[in-house]
PDB file of C-alpha atoms in Angstrom:
ATOM      1  CA  UNK A1349       0.000   0.000   0.000  1.00  0.00           C
ATOM      2  CA  UNK A1350       1.338   3.373  -0.962  1.00  0.00           C
ATOM      3  CA  UNK A1351       1.298   5.892   1.824  1.00  0.00           C
ATOM      4  CA  UNK A1352       1.406   9.626   1.502  1.00  0.00           C
ATOM      5  CA  UNK A1353       3.066  11.117   4.559  1.00  0.00           C
ATOM      6  CA  UNK A1354       2.673  14.814   5.181  1.00  0.00           C
ATOM      7  CA  UNK A1355       4.756  17.004   7.418  1.00  0.00           C
ATOM      8  CA  UNK A1356       4.338  18.843   9.595  1.00  0.00           C
ATOM      9  CA  UNK A1357       1.090  17.496  11.040  1.00  0.00           C
ATOM     10  CA  UNK A1358       0.265  20.805  12.701  1.00  0.00           C
ATOM     11  CA  UNK A1359       1.466  24.312  12.087  1.00  0.00           C
ATOM     12  CA  UNK A1360       0.511  27.489  13.918  1.00  0.00           C
ATOM     13  CA  UNK A1361       2.063  30.675  12.560  1.00  0.00           C
ATOM     14  CA  UNK A1362       1.591  34.421  12.614  1.00  0.00           C
ATOM     15  CA  UNK A1363       0.057  36.325   9.745  1.00  0.00           C
ATOM     16  CA  UNK A1364       2.712  37.318   7.220  1.00  0.00           C
ATOM     17  CA  UNK A1365       4.996  34.345   7.805  1.00  0.00           C
ATOM     18  CA  UNK A1366       5.992  31.859   5.127  1.00  0.00           C
ATOM     19  CA  UNK A1367       5.568  28.094   5.425  1.00  0.00           C
ATOM     20  CA  UNK A1368       6.159  24.868   3.539  1.00  0.00           C
ATOM     21  CA  UNK A1369       4.189  21.649   3.745  1.00  0.00           C
ATOM     22  CA  UNK A1370       5.659  18.387   2.469  1.00  0.00           C
ATOM     23  CA  UNK A1371       4.034  15.296   1.000  1.00  0.00           C
ATOM     24  CA  UNK A1372       6.263  12.245   0.678  1.00  0.00           C
ATOM     25  CA  UNK A1373       5.902   8.708  -0.589  1.00  0.00           C
ATOM     26  CA  UNK A1374       8.185   5.805  -1.342  1.00  0.00           C
ATOM     27  CA  UNK A1375       6.237   5.175  -4.551  1.00  0.00           C
ATOM     28  CA  UNK A1376       5.937   7.015  -7.835  1.00  0.00           C
ATOM     29  CA  UNK A1377       2.690   8.840  -8.592  1.00  0.00           C
ATOM     30  CA  UNK A1378       1.543   9.743 -12.085  1.00  0.00           C
ATOM     31  CA  UNK A1379       0.062  12.908 -10.609  1.00  0.00           C
ATOM     32  CA  UNK A1380      -0.710  14.441  -7.254  1.00  0.00           C
ATOM     33  CA  UNK A1381      -3.444  16.783  -6.202  1.00  0.00           C
ATOM     34  CA  UNK A1382      -3.504  19.260  -3.332  1.00  0.00           C
ATOM     35  CA  UNK A1383      -6.704  20.128  -1.488  1.00  0.00           C
ATOM     36  CA  UNK A1384      -7.718  22.478   1.285  1.00  0.00           C
ATOM     37  CA  UNK A1385     -10.510  21.537   3.633  1.00  0.00           C
ATOM     38  CA  UNK A1386     -12.318  23.695   6.163  1.00  0.00           C
ATOM     39  CA  UNK A1387     -14.166  22.213   9.155  1.00  0.00           C
ATOM     40  CA  UNK A1388     -17.417  20.505   8.214  1.00  0.00           C
ATOM     41  CA  UNK A1389     -16.840  21.008   4.487  1.00  0.00           C
ATOM     42  CA  UNK A1390     -15.564  18.858   1.666  1.00  0.00           C
ATOM     43  CA  UNK A1391     -11.991  19.193   0.372  1.00  0.00           C
ATOM     44  CA  UNK A1392     -11.540  21.792  -2.359  1.00  0.00           C
ATOM     45  CA  UNK A1393      -9.130  21.055  -5.187  1.00  0.00           C
ATOM     46  CA  UNK A1394      -6.246  23.537  -5.368  1.00  0.00           C
ATOM     47  CA  UNK A1395      -3.940  22.107  -8.016  1.00  0.00           C
ATOM     48  CA  UNK A1396      -2.763  19.038  -9.920  1.00  0.00           C
ATOM     49  CA  UNK A1397       0.936  18.444 -10.551  1.00  0.00           C
ATOM     50  CA  UNK A1398       1.889  16.008 -13.261  1.00  0.00           C
ATOM     51  CA  UNK A1399       5.457  16.386 -14.516  1.00  0.00           C
ATOM     52  CA  UNK A1400       8.529  15.682 -12.391  1.00  0.00           C
ATOM     53  CA  UNK A1401      10.080  18.985 -11.325  1.00  0.00           C
ATOM     54  CA  UNK A1402       6.934  20.927 -12.199  1.00  0.00           C
ATOM     55  CA  UNK A1403       6.228  24.149 -10.313  1.00  0.00           C
ATOM     56  CA  UNK A1404       2.760  25.689 -10.250  1.00  0.00           C
ATOM     57  CA  UNK A1405       1.714  28.948  -8.659  1.00  0.00           C
ATOM     58  CA  UNK A1406      -1.702  29.914  -7.389  1.00  0.00           C
ATOM     59  CA  UNK A1407      -1.477  33.462  -6.022  1.00  0.00           C
ATOM     60  CA  UNK A1408       0.590  33.124  -2.817  1.00  0.00           C
ATOM     61  CA  UNK A1409       0.709  29.318  -3.052  1.00  0.00           C
ATOM     62  CA  UNK A1410       3.528  27.539  -4.879  1.00  0.00           C
ATOM     63  CA  UNK A1411       3.326  23.813  -5.559  1.00  0.00           C
ATOM     64  CA  UNK A1412       6.228  21.647  -6.627  1.00  0.00           C
ATOM     65  CA  UNK A1413       6.366  18.036  -7.792  1.00  0.00           C
ATOM     66  CA  UNK A1414       9.611  16.208  -7.086  1.00  0.00           C
ATOM     67  CA  UNK A1415      11.811  15.171  -9.980  1.00  0.00           C
ATOM     68  CA  UNK A1416      11.143  11.497  -9.259  1.00  0.00           C
ATOM     69  CA  UNK A1417       7.391  12.115  -8.768  1.00  0.00           C
ATOM     70  CA  UNK A1418       7.500  10.652  -5.255  1.00  0.00           C
ATOM     71  CA  UNK A1419       7.096  13.848  -3.307  1.00  0.00           C
ATOM     72  CA  UNK A1420       5.526  17.262  -3.490  1.00  0.00           C
ATOM     73  CA  UNK A1421       5.575  20.491  -1.536  1.00  0.00           C
ATOM     74  CA  UNK A1422       3.262  23.409  -0.946  1.00  0.00           C
ATOM     75  CA  UNK A1423       4.778  26.765  -0.045  1.00  0.00           C
ATOM     76  CA  UNK A1424       2.638  29.639   1.192  1.00  0.00           C
ATOM     77  CA  UNK A1425       4.074  33.147   1.134  1.00  0.00           C
ATOM     78  CA  UNK A1426       2.843  35.782   3.578  1.00  0.00           C
ATOM     79  CA  UNK A1427       0.204  33.570   5.143  1.00  0.00           C
ATOM     80  CA  UNK A1428      -3.156  35.092   5.989  1.00  0.00           C
ATOM     81  CA  UNK A1429      -5.845  33.968   8.463  1.00  0.00           C
ATOM     82  CA  UNK A1430      -7.947  32.898   5.480  1.00  0.00           C
ATOM     83  CA  UNK A1431      -5.317  30.255   4.706  1.00  0.00           C
ATOM     84  CA  UNK A1432      -6.273  28.400   7.878  1.00  0.00           C
ATOM     85  CA  UNK A1433      -7.446  24.878   7.179  1.00  0.00           C
ATOM     86  CA  UNK A1434      -6.484  21.268   6.597  1.00  0.00           C
ATOM     87  CA  UNK A1435      -4.156  20.786   3.633  1.00  0.00           C
ATOM     88  CA  UNK A1436      -4.227  17.385   1.983  1.00  0.00           C
ATOM     89  CA  UNK A1437      -2.199  15.872  -0.801  1.00  0.00           C
ATOM     90  CA  UNK A1438      -3.796  13.012  -2.722  1.00  0.00           C
ATOM     91  CA  UNK A1439      -3.086  10.655  -5.562  1.00  0.00           C
ATOM     92  CA  UNK A1440      -4.057   7.456  -7.278  1.00  0.00           C
ATOM     93  CA  UNK A1441      -2.460   4.544  -5.428  1.00  0.00           C
ATOM     94  CA  UNK A1442      -1.677   2.673  -8.628  1.00  0.00           C
ATOM     95  CA  UNK A1443      -2.259   3.992 -12.102  1.00  0.00           C
ATOM     96  CA  UNK A1444      -5.614   2.998 -13.555  1.00  0.00           C
ATOM     97  CA  UNK A1445      -7.074   1.676 -10.296  1.00  0.00           C
ATOM     98  CA  UNK A1446      -8.934   4.833  -9.223  1.00  0.00           C
ATOM     99  CA  UNK A1447      -7.932   3.950  -5.696  1.00  0.00           C
ATOM    100  CA  UNK A1448      -7.579   7.583  -4.754  1.00  0.00           C
ATOM    101  CA  UNK A1449      -5.863   8.059  -1.409  1.00  0.00           C
ATOM    102  CA  UNK A1450      -5.121  11.027   0.789  1.00  0.00           C
ATOM    103  CA  UNK A1451      -2.054  12.056   2.668  1.00  0.00           C
ATOM    104  CA  UNK A1452      -2.023  12.246   6.439  1.00  0.00           C
ATOM    105  CA  UNK A1453      -2.894  15.950   6.366  1.00  0.00           C
ATOM    106  CA  UNK A1454      -1.389  19.193   7.655  1.00  0.00           C
ATOM    107  CA  UNK A1455      -3.533  21.355   9.884  1.00  0.00           C
ATOM    108  CA  UNK A1456      -2.583  25.010   9.475  1.00  0.00           C
ATOM    109  CA  UNK A1457      -3.640  27.841  11.727  1.00  0.00           C
ATOM    110  CA  UNK A1458      -2.693  31.390  10.829  1.00  0.00           C
ATOM    111  CA  UNK A1459      -3.052  33.873  13.662  1.00  0.00           C
ATOM    112  CA  UNK A1460      -3.937  37.497  13.003  1.00  0.00           C
TER     113      UNK A1460
ATOM    114  CA  UNK B 515     -19.862  23.686 -13.085  1.00  0.00           C
ATOM    115  CA  UNK B 516     -17.749  21.663 -10.672  1.00  0.00           C
ATOM    116  CA  UNK B 517     -20.500  20.937  -8.203  1.00  0.00           C
ATOM    117  CA  UNK B 518     -21.147  17.733  -6.351  1.00  0.00           C
ATOM    118  CA  UNK B 519     -24.319  17.890  -4.284  1.00  0.00           C
ATOM    119  CA  UNK B 520     -24.850  15.764  -1.201  1.00  0.00           C
ATOM    120  CA  UNK B 521     -28.034  15.383   0.805  1.00  0.00           C
ATOM    121  CA  UNK B 522     -28.812  15.570   3.602  1.00  0.00           C
ATOM    122  CA  UNK B 523     -26.200  17.851   5.129  1.00  0.00           C
ATOM    123  CA  UNK B 524     -26.854  16.470   8.611  1.00  0.00           C
ATOM    124  CA  UNK B 525     -28.386  13.151   9.678  1.00  0.00           C
ATOM    125  CA  UNK B 526     -29.067  11.689  13.096  1.00  0.00           C
ATOM    126  CA  UNK B 527     -30.142   8.075  13.127  1.00  0.00           C
ATOM    127  CA  UNK B 528     -30.710   5.327  15.632  1.00  0.00           C
ATOM    128  CA  UNK B 529     -28.882   2.026  15.497  1.00  0.00           C
ATOM    129  CA  UNK B 530     -31.969   0.234  14.186  1.00  0.00           C
ATOM    130  CA  UNK B 531     -32.816   2.789  11.500  1.00  0.00           C
ATOM    131  CA  UNK B 532     -32.365   2.531   7.744  1.00  0.00           C
ATOM    132  CA  UNK B 533     -31.370   5.685   5.951  1.00  0.00           C
ATOM    133  CA  UNK B 534     -29.706   6.720   2.705  1.00  0.00           C
ATOM    134  CA  UNK B 535     -27.175   9.351   1.734  1.00  0.00           C
ATOM    135  CA  UNK B 536     -27.433  10.809  -1.733  1.00  0.00           C
ATOM    136  CA  UNK B 537     -24.892  12.327  -4.081  1.00  0.00           C
ATOM    137  CA  UNK B 538     -25.381  13.933  -7.481  1.00  0.00           C
ATOM    138  CA  UNK B 539     -23.054  15.379 -10.109  1.00  0.00           C
ATOM    139  CA  UNK B 540     -23.738  16.701 -13.596  1.00  0.00           C
ATOM    140  CA  UNK B 541     -20.179  17.087 -14.830  1.00  0.00           C
ATOM    141  CA  UNK B 542     -20.259  13.907 -16.903  1.00  0.00           C
ATOM    142  CA  UNK B 543     -17.743  12.298 -14.554  1.00  0.00           C
ATOM    143  CA  UNK B 544     -17.510   8.542 -14.808  1.00  0.00           C
ATOM    144  CA  UNK B 545     -15.919   7.746 -11.454  1.00  0.00           C
ATOM    145  CA  UNK B 546     -17.688   8.368  -8.149  1.00  0.00           C
ATOM    146  CA  UNK B 547     -16.418   7.799  -4.637  1.00  0.00           C
ATOM    147  CA  UNK B 548     -17.556   7.519  -1.047  1.00  0.00           C
ATOM    148  CA  UNK B 549     -15.193   8.515   1.733  1.00  0.00           C
ATOM    149  CA  UNK B 550     -15.542   8.475   5.505  1.00  0.00           C
ATOM    150  CA  UNK B 551     -13.798  11.155   7.541  1.00  0.00           C
ATOM    151  CA  UNK B 552     -13.442  11.126  11.308  1.00  0.00           C
ATOM    152  CA  UNK B 553     -12.593  14.273  13.206  1.00  0.00           C
ATOM    153  CA  UNK B 554      -9.057  15.560  12.629  1.00  0.00           C
ATOM    154  CA  UNK B 555      -8.254  12.706  10.226  1.00  0.00           C
ATOM    155  CA  UNK B 556      -7.917  12.603   6.435  1.00  0.00           C
ATOM    156  CA  UNK B 557     -10.721  11.080   4.336  1.00  0.00           C
ATOM    157  CA  UNK B 558     -10.641   7.291   4.085  1.00  0.00           C
ATOM    158  CA  UNK B 559     -11.755   5.643   0.874  1.00  0.00           C
ATOM    159  CA  UNK B 560     -14.792   3.375   1.165  1.00  0.00           C
ATOM    160  CA  UNK B 561     -16.110   2.664  -2.343  1.00  0.00           C
ATOM    161  CA  UNK B 562     -15.335   3.572  -5.940  1.00  0.00           C
ATOM    162  CA  UNK B 563     -17.730   3.277  -8.860  1.00  0.00           C
ATOM    163  CA  UNK B 564     -16.350   3.377 -12.361  1.00  0.00           C
ATOM    164  CA  UNK B 565     -18.826   3.605 -15.234  1.00  0.00           C
ATOM    165  CA  UNK B 566     -21.617   2.743 -12.804  1.00  0.00           C
ATOM    166  CA  UNK B 567     -19.940  -0.472 -11.690  1.00  0.00           C
ATOM    167  CA  UNK B 568     -18.462  -1.024  -8.252  1.00  0.00           C
ATOM    168  CA  UNK B 569     -14.716  -1.238  -8.778  1.00  0.00           C
ATOM    169  CA  UNK B 570     -13.361  -0.823  -5.254  1.00  0.00           C
ATOM    170  CA  UNK B 571     -14.760  -1.821  -1.869  1.00  0.00           C
ATOM    171  CA  UNK B 572     -12.213  -1.121   0.845  1.00  0.00           C
ATOM    172  CA  UNK B 573     -13.432  -3.946   3.091  1.00  0.00           C
ATOM    173  CA  UNK B 574     -16.324  -1.820   4.278  1.00  0.00           C
ATOM    174  CA  UNK B 575     -18.828  -3.544   6.629  1.00  0.00           C
ATOM    175  CA  UNK B 576     -22.021  -4.692   4.951  1.00  0.00           C
ATOM    176  CA  UNK B 577     -24.108  -2.295   7.011  1.00  0.00           C
ATOM    177  CA  UNK B 578     -22.947   0.226   4.380  1.00  0.00           C
ATOM    178  CA  UNK B 579     -24.381  -0.545   0.944  1.00  0.00           C
ATOM    179  CA  UNK B 580     -23.522   1.631  -2.056  1.00  0.00           C
ATOM    180  CA  UNK B 581     -25.643   1.999  -5.148  1.00  0.00           C
ATOM    181  CA  UNK B 582     -25.088   3.815  -8.430  1.00  0.00           C
ATOM    182  CA  UNK B 583     -28.467   4.062 -10.207  1.00  0.00           C
ATOM    183  CA  UNK B 584     -27.020   6.045 -13.117  1.00  0.00           C
ATOM    184  CA  UNK B 585     -23.930   7.986 -14.090  1.00  0.00           C
ATOM    185  CA  UNK B 586     -25.010  11.095 -12.174  1.00  0.00           C
ATOM    186  CA  UNK B 587     -26.214   9.566  -8.919  1.00  0.00           C
ATOM    187  CA  UNK B 588     -24.569   7.726  -6.077  1.00  0.00           C
ATOM    188  CA  UNK B 589     -26.307   6.503  -2.945  1.00  0.00           C
ATOM    189  CA  UNK B 590     -25.046   5.052   0.304  1.00  0.00           C
ATOM    190  CA  UNK B 591     -27.617   2.957   2.135  1.00  0.00           C
ATOM    191  CA  UNK B 592     -27.158   2.684   5.867  1.00  0.00           C
ATOM    192  CA  UNK B 593     -28.580  -0.018   8.115  1.00  0.00           C
ATOM    193  CA  UNK B 594     -27.889  -1.070  11.693  1.00  0.00           C
ATOM    194  CA  UNK B 595     -25.041   1.364  12.151  1.00  0.00           C
ATOM    195  CA  UNK B 596     -22.975   1.692  15.284  1.00  0.00           C
ATOM    196  CA  UNK B 597     -22.112   4.891  17.168  1.00  0.00           C
ATOM    197  CA  UNK B 598     -18.511   4.576  15.941  1.00  0.00           C
ATOM    198  CA  UNK B 599     -19.825   5.027  12.394  1.00  0.00           C
ATOM    199  CA  UNK B 600     -20.558   8.651  13.231  1.00  0.00           C
ATOM    200  CA  UNK B 601     -18.438  10.724  10.850  1.00  0.00           C
ATOM    201  CA  UNK B 602     -18.487  13.087   7.895  1.00  0.00           C
ATOM    202  CA  UNK B 603     -19.344  11.110   4.752  1.00  0.00           C
ATOM    203  CA  UNK B 604     -17.967  12.631   1.581  1.00  0.00           C
ATOM    204  CA  UNK B 605     -18.908  11.937  -2.002  1.00  0.00           C
ATOM    205  CA  UNK B 606     -16.585  12.799  -4.864  1.00  0.00           C
ATOM    206  CA  UNK B 607     -16.425  12.403  -8.624  1.00  0.00           C
ATOM    207  CA  UNK B 608     -13.640  12.492 -11.174  1.00  0.00           C
ATOM    208  CA  UNK B 609     -13.567  12.460 -14.970  1.00  0.00           C
ATOM    209  CA  UNK B 610     -11.826   9.089 -15.385  1.00  0.00           C
ATOM    210  CA  UNK B 611     -10.484  10.175 -18.716  1.00  0.00           C
ATOM    211  CA  UNK B 612      -7.048   9.479 -20.181  1.00  0.00           C
ATOM    212  CA  UNK B 613      -4.170  11.262 -18.558  1.00  0.00           C
ATOM    213  CA  UNK B 614      -3.465  12.306 -14.979  1.00  0.00           C
ATOM    214  CA  UNK B 615      -6.221  14.905 -14.799  1.00  0.00           C
ATOM    215  CA  UNK B 616      -8.686  12.033 -15.002  1.00  0.00           C
ATOM    216  CA  UNK B 617      -8.180  11.514 -11.285  1.00  0.00           C
ATOM    217  CA  UNK B 618      -8.880  15.088 -10.189  1.00  0.00           C
ATOM    218  CA  UNK B 619     -11.647  14.601  -7.667  1.00  0.00           C
ATOM    219  CA  UNK B 620     -14.329  17.124  -6.853  1.00  0.00           C
ATOM    220  CA  UNK B 621     -16.026  16.755  -3.502  1.00  0.00           C
ATOM    221  CA  UNK B 622     -19.439  17.477  -2.119  1.00  0.00           C
ATOM    222  CA  UNK B 623     -19.880  19.285   1.178  1.00  0.00           C
ATOM    223  CA  UNK B 624     -20.463  16.028   3.001  1.00  0.00           C
ATOM    224  CA  UNK B 625     -23.135  14.578   5.246  1.00  0.00           C
ATOM    225  CA  UNK B 626     -22.474  14.841   8.968  1.00  0.00           C
ATOM    226  CA  UNK B 627     -23.838  11.544  10.312  1.00  0.00           C
ATOM    227  CA  UNK B 628     -24.494  10.938  13.993  1.00  0.00           C
ATOM    228  CA  UNK B 629     -25.539   7.464  15.129  1.00  0.00           C
ATOM    229  CA  UNK B 630     -27.252   7.371  18.505  1.00  0.00           C
TER     230      UNK B 630
END
């Protein structure tokens, strides 16, 4: 079973600080998605990364896919209280299976 | 339109009740999923339907029974649940097309289930 390990598990920072969340696996993924989830709501898709080494930007969020497609990172610049939430990476456990699994999650709290 | 609609939003049921959760999408997606999420944990995969056929059952107890009446609808029938089954139940769909974007999943808002 492929596992997606995220670190850190919890992060509490002040508004304006930068942070990076990591998503690591021992297996290769054809693509990874990142989601943000707020309490009591469903996860919302932020981005899909596909190509090894790919970097995607979404406003203050920068996503990177590792060269070997086994890991990914999410960097937030100048965090704001609205960034608070649970960040999840996700991917298909084995290509073509549609066994779509989530990482262990990173709970972010940004203090005003 | 990237909307997945789940009903009801909240459900309280007794251990002897039978109830159903419903999920609907009109994006033409061919894969639909049920996940269970406990507090402060990531979603756990329960079932996957691909082209209206059950393709994955993650060893879910039989008191949970999925159904896919057509390509837009997904139900989860509940019977004789236990209090530990209380959780947020999430439905999702993905295109299931060629290429990696076929697995991009779009989620509903979930049904908060409480078993008493």
